[in-house]
Amino acid sequence: MDEQLLTYHFHKVIRVINSCETEEHIYAAKKMISCFVNYWGYKLNANVLRHYLKYLNILFNYKKKSILNYD
């Protein structure tokens, strides 16, 4: 059950990041990543969490760069 919930939350954060269109959306996505880490931090192995966070950070930084350079 935890694995399904982790996958659901992970994909939900990815959808939020991908849907960002403004700087305010970027800040909300950053907060959502923080909440994801806080929630799963004590439930997952640190290496597994680091893997998920690495992917989210790559996606977040790409989206942030594309939005902030677009304006």
Tab-separated table of C-alpha atoms in Angstrom:
chain	number	residue	atom	x	y	z
A	1	MET	CA	0.000	0.000	0.000
A	2	ASP	CA	2.805	2.423	0.840
A	3	GLU	CA	4.415	1.819	-2.553
A	4	GLN	CA	1.176	2.715	-4.357
A	5	LEU	CA	0.771	5.832	-2.232
A	6	LEU	CA	4.375	6.860	-2.891
A	7	THR	CA	3.887	6.439	-6.639
A	8	TYR	CA	0.643	8.406	-6.493
A	9	HIS	CA	2.218	11.287	-4.550
A	10	PHE	CA	5.293	11.314	-6.768
A	11	HIS	CA	3.234	11.528	-9.951
A	12	LYS	CA	1.011	14.166	-8.408
A	13	VAL	CA	4.036	16.383	-7.684
A	14	ILE	CA	5.288	15.829	-11.244
A	15	ARG	CA	1.908	16.891	-12.648
A	16	VAL	CA	1.943	20.032	-10.514
A	17	ILE	CA	5.447	20.941	-11.667
A	18	ASN	CA	4.569	20.317	-15.307
A	19	SER	CA	1.468	22.493	-15.050
A	20	CYS	CA	3.357	25.537	-13.719
A	21	GLU	CA	2.871	28.636	-15.832
A	22	THR	CA	3.786	31.540	-13.539
A	23	GLU	CA	6.352	32.364	-10.909
A	24	GLU	CA	3.712	31.854	-8.205
A	25	HIS	CA	3.086	28.328	-9.479
A	26	ILE	CA	6.814	27.654	-9.213
A	27	TYR	CA	6.828	28.684	-5.546
A	28	ALA	CA	3.820	26.454	-4.863
A	29	ALA	CA	5.547	23.525	-6.578
A	30	LYS	CA	8.652	24.119	-4.468
A	31	LYS	CA	6.521	23.980	-1.328
A	32	MET	CA	4.884	20.792	-2.564
A	33	ILE	CA	8.297	19.173	-3.060
A	34	SER	CA	9.184	20.188	0.490
A	35	CYS	CA	5.983	18.625	1.821
A	36	PHE	CA	6.688	15.456	-0.193
A	37	VAL	CA	10.129	15.150	1.415
A	38	ASN	CA	8.763	15.874	4.897
A	39	TYR	CA	6.002	13.285	4.542
A	40	TRP	CA	8.156	10.509	3.079
A	41	GLY	CA	11.365	11.360	4.925
A	42	TYR	CA	10.742	9.032	7.839
A	43	LYS	CA	9.047	6.307	5.788
A	44	LEU	CA	11.703	5.743	3.144
A	45	ASN	CA	15.351	4.817	3.053
A	46	ALA	CA	17.447	7.975	2.602
A	47	ASN	CA	18.927	6.732	-0.680
A	48	VAL	CA	15.496	6.027	-2.149
A	49	LEU	CA	14.195	9.436	-1.092
A	50	ARG	CA	17.317	11.078	-2.516
A	51	HIS	CA	16.612	9.378	-5.868
A	52	TYR	CA	13.061	10.755	-5.979
A	53	LEU	CA	14.207	14.191	-4.875
A	54	LYS	CA	16.935	14.280	-7.517
A	55	TYR	CA	14.390	13.674	-10.266
A	56	LEU	CA	11.978	16.260	-8.864
A	57	ASN	CA	14.758	18.849	-8.582
A	58	ILE	CA	15.845	18.309	-12.195
A	59	LEU	CA	12.275	18.731	-13.395
A	60	PHE	CA	11.666	21.707	-11.092
A	61	ASN	CA	14.835	23.536	-12.165
A	62	TYR	CA	14.064	22.962	-15.844
A	63	LYS	CA	10.532	24.288	-15.449
A	64	LYS	CA	11.696	27.218	-13.313
A	65	LYS	CA	14.324	28.181	-15.866
A	66	SER	CA	11.872	27.979	-18.754
A	67	ILE	CA	9.255	30.102	-16.965
A	68	LEU	CA	11.583	32.759	-15.584
A	69	ASN	CA	13.460	33.151	-18.882
A	70	TYR	CA	10.206	33.279	-20.827
A	71	ASP	CA	8.983	36.476	-19.133
